[in-house]
PDB file of N, CA, C and O in Angstrom:
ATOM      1  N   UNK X   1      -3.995  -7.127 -14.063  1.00 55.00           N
ATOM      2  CA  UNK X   1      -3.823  -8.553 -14.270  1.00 55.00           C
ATOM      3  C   UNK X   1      -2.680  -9.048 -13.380  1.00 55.00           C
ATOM      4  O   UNK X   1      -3.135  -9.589 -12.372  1.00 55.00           O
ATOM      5  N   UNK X   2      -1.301  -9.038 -13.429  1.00 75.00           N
ATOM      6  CA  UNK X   2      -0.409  -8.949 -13.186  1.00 75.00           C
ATOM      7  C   UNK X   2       0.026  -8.499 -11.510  1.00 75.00           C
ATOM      8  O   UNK X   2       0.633  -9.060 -10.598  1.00 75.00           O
ATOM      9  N   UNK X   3      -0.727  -7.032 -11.714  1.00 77.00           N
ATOM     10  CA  UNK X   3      -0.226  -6.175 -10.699  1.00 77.00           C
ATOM     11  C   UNK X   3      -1.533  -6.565  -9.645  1.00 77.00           C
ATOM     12  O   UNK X   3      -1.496  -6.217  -8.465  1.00 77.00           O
ATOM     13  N   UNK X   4      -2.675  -7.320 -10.215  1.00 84.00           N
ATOM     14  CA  UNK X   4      -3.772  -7.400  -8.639  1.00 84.00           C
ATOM     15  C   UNK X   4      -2.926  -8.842  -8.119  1.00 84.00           C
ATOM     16  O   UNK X   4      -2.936  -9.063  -6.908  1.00 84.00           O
ATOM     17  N   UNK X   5      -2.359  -9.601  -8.830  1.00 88.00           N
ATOM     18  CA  UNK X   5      -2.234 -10.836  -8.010  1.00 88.00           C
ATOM     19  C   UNK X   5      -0.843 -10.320  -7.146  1.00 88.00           C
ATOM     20  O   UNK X   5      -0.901 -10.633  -5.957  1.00 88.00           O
ATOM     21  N   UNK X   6       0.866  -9.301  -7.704  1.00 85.00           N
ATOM     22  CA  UNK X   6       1.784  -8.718  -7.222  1.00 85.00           C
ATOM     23  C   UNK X   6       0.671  -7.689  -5.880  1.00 85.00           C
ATOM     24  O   UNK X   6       0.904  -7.976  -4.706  1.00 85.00           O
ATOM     25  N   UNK X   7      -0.025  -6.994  -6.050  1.00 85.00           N
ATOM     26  CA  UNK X   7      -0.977  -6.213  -4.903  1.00 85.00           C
ATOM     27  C   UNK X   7      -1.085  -7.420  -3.821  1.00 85.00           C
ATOM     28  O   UNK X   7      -0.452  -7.489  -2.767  1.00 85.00           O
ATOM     29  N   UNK X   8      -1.874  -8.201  -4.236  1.00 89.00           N
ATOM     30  CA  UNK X   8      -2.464  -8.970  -3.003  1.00 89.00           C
ATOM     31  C   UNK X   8      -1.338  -9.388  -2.432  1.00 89.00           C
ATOM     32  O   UNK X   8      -0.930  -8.788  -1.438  1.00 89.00           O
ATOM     33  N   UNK X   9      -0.594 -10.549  -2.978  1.00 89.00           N
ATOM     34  CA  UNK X   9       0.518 -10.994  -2.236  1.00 89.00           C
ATOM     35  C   UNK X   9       1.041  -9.951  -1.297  1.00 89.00           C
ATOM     36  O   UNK X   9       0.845 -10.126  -0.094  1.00 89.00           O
ATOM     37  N   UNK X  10       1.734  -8.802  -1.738  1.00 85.00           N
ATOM     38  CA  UNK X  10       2.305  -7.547  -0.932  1.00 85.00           C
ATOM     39  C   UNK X  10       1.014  -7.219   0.197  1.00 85.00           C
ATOM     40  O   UNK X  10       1.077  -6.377   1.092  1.00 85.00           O
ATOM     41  N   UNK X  11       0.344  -7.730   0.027  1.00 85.00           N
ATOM     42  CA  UNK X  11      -0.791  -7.066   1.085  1.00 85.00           C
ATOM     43  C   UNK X  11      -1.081  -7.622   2.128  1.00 85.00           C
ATOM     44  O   UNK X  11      -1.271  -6.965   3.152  1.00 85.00           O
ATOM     45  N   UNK X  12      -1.209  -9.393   2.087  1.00 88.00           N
ATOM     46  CA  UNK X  12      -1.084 -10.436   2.909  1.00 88.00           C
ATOM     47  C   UNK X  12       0.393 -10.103   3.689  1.00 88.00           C
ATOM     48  O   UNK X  12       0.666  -9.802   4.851  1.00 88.00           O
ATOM     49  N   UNK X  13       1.022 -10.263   2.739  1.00 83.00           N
ATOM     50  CA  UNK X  13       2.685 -10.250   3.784  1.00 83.00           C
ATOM     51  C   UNK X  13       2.441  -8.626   4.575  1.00 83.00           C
ATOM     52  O   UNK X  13       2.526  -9.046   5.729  1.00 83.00           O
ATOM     53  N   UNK X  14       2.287  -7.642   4.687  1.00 82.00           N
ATOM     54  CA  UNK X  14       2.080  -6.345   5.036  1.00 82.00           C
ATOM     55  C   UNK X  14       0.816  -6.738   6.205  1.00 82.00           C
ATOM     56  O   UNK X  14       0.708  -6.044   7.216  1.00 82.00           O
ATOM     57  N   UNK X  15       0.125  -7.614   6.016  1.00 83.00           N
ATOM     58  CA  UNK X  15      -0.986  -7.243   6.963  1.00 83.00           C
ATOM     59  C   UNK X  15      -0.937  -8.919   7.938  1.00 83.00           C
ATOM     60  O   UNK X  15      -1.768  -9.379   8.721  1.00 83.00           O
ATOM     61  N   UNK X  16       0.630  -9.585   7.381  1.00 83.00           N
ATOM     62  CA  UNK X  16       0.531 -10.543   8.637  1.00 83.00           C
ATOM     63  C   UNK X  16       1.574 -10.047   9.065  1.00 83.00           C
ATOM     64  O   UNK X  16       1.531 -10.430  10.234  1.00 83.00           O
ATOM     65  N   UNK X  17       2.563  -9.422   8.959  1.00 79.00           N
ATOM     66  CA  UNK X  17       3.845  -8.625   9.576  1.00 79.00           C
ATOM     67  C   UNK X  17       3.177  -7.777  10.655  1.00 79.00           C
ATOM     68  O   UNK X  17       3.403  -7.910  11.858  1.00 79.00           O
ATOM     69  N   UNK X  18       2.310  -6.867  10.102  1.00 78.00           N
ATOM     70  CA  UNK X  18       1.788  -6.177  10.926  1.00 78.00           C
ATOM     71  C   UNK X  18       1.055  -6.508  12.359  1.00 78.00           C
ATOM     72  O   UNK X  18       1.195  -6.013  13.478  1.00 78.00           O
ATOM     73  N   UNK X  19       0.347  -7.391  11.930  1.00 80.00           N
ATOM     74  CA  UNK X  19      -0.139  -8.616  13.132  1.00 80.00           C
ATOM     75  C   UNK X  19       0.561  -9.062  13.873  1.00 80.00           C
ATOM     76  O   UNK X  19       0.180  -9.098  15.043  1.00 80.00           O
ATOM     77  N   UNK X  20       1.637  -9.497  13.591  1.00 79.00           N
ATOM     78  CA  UNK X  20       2.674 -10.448  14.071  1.00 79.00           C
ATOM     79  C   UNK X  20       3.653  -9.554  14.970  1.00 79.00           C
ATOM     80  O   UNK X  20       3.837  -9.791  16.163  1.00 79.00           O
ATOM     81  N   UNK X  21       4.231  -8.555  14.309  1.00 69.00           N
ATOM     82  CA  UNK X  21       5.347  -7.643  14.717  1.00 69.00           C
ATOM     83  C   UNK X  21       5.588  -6.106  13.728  1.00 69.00           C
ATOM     84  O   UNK X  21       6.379  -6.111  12.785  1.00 69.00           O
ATOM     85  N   UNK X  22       4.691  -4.695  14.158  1.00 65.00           N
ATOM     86  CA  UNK X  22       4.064  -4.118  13.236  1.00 65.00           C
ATOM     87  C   UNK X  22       5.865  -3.010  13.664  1.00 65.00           C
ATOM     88  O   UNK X  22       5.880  -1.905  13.122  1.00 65.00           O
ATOM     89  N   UNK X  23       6.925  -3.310  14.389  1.00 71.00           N
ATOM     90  CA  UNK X  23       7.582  -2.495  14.915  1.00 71.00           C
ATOM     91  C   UNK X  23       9.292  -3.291  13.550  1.00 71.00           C
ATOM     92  O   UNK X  23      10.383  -3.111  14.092  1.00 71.00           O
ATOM     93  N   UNK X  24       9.367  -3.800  12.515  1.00 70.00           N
ATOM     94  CA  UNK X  24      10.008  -4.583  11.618  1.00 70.00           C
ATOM     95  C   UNK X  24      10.953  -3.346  10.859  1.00 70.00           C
ATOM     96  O   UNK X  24      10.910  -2.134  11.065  1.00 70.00           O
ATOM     97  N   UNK X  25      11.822  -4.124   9.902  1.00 75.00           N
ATOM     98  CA  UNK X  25      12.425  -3.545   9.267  1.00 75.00           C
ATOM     99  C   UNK X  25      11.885  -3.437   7.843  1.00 75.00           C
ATOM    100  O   UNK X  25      12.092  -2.592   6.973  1.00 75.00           O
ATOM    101  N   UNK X  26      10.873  -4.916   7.864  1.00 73.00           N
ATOM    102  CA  UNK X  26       9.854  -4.824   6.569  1.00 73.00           C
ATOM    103  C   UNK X  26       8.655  -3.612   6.386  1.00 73.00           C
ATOM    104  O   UNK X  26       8.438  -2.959   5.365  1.00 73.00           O
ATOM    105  N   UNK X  27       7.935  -3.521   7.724  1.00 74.00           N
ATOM    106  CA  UNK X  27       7.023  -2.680   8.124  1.00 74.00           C
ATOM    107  C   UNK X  27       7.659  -1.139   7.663  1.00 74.00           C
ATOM    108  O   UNK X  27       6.880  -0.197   7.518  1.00 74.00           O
ATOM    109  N   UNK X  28       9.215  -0.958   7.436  1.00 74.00           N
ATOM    110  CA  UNK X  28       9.426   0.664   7.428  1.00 74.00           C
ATOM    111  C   UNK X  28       9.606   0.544   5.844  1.00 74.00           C
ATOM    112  O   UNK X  28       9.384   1.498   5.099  1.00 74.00           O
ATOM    113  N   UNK X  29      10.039  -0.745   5.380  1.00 75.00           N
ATOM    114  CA  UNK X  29       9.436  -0.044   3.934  1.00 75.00           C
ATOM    115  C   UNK X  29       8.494   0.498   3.333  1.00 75.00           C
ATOM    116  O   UNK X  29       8.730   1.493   2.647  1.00 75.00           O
ATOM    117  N   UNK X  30       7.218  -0.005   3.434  1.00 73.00           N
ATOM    118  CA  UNK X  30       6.147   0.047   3.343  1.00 73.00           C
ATOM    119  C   UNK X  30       5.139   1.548   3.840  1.00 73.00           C
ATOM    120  O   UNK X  30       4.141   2.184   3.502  1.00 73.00           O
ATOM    121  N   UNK X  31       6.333   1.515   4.956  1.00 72.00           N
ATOM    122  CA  UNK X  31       5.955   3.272   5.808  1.00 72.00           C
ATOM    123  C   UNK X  31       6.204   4.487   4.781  1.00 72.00           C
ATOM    124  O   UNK X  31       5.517   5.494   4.611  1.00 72.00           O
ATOM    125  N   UNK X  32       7.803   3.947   3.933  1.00 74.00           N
ATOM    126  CA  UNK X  32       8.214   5.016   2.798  1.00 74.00           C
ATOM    127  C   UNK X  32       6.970   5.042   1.876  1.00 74.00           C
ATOM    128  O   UNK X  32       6.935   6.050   1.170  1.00 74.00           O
ATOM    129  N   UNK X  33       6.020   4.245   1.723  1.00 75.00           N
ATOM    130  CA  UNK X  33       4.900   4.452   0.567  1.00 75.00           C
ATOM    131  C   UNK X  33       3.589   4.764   0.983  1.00 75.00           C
ATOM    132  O   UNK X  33       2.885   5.492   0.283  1.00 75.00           O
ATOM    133  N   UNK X  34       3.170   4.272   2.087  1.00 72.00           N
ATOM    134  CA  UNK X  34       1.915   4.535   3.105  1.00 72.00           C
ATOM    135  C   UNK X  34       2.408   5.305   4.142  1.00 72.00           C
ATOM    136  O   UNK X  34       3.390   4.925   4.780  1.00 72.00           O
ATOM    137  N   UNK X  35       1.812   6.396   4.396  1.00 68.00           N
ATOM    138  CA  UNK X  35       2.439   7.259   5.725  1.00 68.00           C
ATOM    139  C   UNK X  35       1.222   6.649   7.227  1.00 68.00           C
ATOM    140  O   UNK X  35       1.226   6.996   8.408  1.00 68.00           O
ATOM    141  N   UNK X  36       0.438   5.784   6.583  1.00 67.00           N
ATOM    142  CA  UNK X  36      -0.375   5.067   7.568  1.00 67.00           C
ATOM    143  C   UNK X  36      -0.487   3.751   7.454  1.00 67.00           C
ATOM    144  O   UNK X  36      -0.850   3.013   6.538  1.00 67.00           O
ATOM    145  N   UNK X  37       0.046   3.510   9.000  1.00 66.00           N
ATOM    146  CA  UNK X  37       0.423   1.385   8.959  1.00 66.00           C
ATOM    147  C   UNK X  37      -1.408   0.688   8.865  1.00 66.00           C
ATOM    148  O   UNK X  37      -1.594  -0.500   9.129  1.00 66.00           O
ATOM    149  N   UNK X  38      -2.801   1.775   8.398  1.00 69.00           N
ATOM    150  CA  UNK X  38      -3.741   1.062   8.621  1.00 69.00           C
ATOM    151  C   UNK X  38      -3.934   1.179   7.104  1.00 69.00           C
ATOM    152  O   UNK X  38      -4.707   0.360   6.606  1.00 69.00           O
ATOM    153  N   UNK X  39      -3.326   2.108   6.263  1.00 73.00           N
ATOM    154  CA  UNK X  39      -3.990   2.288   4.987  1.00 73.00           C
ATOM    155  C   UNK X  39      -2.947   1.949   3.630  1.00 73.00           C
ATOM    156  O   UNK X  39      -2.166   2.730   3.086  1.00 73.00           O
ATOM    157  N   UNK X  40      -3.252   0.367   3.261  1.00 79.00           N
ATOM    158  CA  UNK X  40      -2.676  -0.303   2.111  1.00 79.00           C
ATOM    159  C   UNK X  40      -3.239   0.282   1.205  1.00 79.00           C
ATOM    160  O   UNK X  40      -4.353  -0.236   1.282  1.00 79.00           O
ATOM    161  N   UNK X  41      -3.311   1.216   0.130  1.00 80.00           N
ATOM    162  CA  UNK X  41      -3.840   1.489  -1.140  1.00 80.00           C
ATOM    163  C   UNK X  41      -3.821   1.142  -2.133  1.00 80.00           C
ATOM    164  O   UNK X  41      -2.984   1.843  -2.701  1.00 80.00           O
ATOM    165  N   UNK X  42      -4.174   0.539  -2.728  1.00 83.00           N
ATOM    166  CA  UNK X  42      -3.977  -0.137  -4.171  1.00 83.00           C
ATOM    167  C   UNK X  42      -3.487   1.056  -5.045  1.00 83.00           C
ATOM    168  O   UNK X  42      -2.624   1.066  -5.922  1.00 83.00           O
ATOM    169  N   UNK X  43      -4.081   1.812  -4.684  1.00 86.00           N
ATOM    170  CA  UNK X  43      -3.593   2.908  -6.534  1.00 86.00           C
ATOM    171  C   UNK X  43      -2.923   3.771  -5.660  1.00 86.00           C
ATOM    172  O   UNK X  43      -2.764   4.799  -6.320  1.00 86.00           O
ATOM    173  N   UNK X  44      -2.473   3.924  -4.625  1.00 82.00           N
ATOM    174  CA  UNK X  44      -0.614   4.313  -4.458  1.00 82.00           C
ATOM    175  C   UNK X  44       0.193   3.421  -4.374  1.00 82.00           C
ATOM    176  O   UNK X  44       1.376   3.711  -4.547  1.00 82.00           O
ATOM    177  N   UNK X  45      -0.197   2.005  -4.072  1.00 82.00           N
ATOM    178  CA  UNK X  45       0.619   1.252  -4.269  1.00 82.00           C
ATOM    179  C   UNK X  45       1.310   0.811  -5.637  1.00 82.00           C
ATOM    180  O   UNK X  45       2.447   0.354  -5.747  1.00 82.00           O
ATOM    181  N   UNK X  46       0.273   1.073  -6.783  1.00 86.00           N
ATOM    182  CA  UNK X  46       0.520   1.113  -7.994  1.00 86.00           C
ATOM    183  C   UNK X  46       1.349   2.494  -8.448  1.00 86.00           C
ATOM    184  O   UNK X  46       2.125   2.371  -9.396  1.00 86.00           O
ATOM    185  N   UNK X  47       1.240   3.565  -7.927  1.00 86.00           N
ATOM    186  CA  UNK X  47       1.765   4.463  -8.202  1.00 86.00           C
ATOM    187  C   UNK X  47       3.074   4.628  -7.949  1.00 86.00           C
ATOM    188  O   UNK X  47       3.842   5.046  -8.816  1.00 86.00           O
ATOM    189  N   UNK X  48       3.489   4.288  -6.634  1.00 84.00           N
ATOM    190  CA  UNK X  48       5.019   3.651  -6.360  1.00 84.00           C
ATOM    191  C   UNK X  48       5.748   2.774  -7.318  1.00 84.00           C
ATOM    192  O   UNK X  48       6.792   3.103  -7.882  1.00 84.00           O
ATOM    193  N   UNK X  49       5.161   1.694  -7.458  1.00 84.00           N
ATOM    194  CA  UNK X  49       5.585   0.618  -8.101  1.00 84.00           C
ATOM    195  C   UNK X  49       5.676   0.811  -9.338  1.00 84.00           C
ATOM    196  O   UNK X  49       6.587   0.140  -9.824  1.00 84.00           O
ATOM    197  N   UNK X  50       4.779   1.836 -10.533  1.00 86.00           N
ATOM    198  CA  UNK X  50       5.099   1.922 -11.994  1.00 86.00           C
ATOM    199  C   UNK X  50       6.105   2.380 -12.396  1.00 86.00           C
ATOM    200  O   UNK X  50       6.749   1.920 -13.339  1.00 86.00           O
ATOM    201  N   UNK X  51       6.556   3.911 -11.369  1.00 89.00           N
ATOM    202  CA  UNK X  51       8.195   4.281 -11.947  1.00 89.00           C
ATOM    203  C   UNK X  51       9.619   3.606 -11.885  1.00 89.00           C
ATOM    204  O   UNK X  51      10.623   3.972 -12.495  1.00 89.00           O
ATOM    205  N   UNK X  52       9.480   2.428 -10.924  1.00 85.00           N
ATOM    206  CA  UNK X  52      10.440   1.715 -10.622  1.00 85.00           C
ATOM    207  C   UNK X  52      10.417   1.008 -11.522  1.00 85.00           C
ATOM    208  O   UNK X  52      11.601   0.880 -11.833  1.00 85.00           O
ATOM    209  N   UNK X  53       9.380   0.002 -12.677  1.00 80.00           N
ATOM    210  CA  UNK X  53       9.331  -0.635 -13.626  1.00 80.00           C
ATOM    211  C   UNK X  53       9.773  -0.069 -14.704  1.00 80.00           C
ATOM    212  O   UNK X  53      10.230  -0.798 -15.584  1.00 80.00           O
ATOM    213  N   UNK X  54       9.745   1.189 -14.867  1.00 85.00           N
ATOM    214  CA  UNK X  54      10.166   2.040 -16.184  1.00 85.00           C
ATOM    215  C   UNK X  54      11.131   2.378 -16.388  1.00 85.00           C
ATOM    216  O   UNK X  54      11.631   2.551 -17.499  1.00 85.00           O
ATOM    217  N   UNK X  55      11.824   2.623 -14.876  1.00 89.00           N
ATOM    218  CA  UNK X  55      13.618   2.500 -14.260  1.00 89.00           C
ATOM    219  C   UNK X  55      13.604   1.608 -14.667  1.00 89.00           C
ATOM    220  O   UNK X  55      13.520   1.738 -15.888  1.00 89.00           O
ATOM    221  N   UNK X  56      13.644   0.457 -14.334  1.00 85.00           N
ATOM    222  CA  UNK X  56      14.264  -0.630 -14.819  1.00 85.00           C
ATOM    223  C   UNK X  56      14.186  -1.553 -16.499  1.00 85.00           C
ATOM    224  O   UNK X  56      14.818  -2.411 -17.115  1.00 85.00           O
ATOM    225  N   UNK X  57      13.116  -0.792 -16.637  1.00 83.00           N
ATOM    226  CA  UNK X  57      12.776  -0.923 -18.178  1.00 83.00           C
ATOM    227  C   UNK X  57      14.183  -0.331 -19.159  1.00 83.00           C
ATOM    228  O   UNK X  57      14.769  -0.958 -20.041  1.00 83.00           O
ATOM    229  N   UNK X  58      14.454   0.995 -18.691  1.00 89.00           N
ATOM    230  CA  UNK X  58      15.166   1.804 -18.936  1.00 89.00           C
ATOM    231  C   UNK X  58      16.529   1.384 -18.903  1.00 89.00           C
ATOM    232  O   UNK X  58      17.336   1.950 -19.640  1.00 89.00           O
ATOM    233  N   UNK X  59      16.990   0.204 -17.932  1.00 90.00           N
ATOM    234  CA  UNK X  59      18.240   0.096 -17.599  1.00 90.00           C
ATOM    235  C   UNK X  59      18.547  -1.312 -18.317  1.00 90.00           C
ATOM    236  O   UNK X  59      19.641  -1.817 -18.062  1.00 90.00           O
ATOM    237  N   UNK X  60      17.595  -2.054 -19.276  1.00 88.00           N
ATOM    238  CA  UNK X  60      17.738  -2.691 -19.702  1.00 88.00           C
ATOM    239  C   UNK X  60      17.084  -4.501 -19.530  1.00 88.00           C
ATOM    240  O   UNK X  60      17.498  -5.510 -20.101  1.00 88.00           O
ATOM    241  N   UNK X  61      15.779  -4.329 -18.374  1.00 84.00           N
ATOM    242  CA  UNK X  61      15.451  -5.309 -17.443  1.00 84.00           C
ATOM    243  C   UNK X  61      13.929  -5.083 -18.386  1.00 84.00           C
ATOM    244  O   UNK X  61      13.454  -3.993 -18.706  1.00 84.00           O
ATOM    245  N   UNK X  62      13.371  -6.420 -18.694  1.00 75.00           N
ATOM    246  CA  UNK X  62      12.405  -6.413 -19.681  1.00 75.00           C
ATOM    247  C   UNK X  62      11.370  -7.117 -18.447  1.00 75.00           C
ATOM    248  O   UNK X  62      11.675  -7.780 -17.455  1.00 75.00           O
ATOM    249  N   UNK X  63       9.988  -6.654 -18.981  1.00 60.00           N
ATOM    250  CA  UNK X  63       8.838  -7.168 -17.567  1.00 60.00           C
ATOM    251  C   UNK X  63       7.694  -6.768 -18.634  1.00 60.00           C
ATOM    252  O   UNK X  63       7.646  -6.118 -19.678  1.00 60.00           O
ATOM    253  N   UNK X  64       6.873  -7.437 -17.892  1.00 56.00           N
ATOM    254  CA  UNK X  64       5.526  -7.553 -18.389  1.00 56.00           C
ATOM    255  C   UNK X  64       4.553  -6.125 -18.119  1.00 56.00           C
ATOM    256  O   UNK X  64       4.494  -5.550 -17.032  1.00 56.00           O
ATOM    257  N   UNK X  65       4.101  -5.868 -18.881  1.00 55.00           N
ATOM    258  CA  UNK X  65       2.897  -4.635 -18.234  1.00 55.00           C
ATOM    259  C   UNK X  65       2.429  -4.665 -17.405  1.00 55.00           C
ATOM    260  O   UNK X  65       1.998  -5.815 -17.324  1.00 55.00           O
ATOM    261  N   UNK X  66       1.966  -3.788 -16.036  1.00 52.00           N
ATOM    262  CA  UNK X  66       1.726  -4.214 -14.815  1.00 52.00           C
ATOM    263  C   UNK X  66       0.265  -3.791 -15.227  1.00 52.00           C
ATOM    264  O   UNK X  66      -0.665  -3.928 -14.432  1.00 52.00           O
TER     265      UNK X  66
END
């Protein structure tokens, strides 16, 4: 629910960066989670993104179920 509309957004910005200027400082984040600048994954992208929510769940930062 949540996490397809957070997916897409991240995916547009990732795939007009890339277009635009694929050599960025945004582009190497994205490198730490995809080891390929052609392959956006949804369910590693989700897989990245759930332990960081649970960190922060943990530290006292309240969020919605992704």
């Amino acid at each position: 629910m949540h996490f397809d509309k957070f997916y897409d957004i991240q995916k547009l910005a990732f795939e007009i960066n890339k277009h635009h200027n694929s050599k960025s400082k945004y582009m190497d984040e994205f490198l730490t989670i995809f080891s390929n600048i052609d392959a956006f994954e949804k369910e590693k992208f989700s897989n990245t993104i759930q332990p960081l929510l649970t960190i922060a769940n943990n530290n006292g930062f309240q969020y919605m179920q992704l």
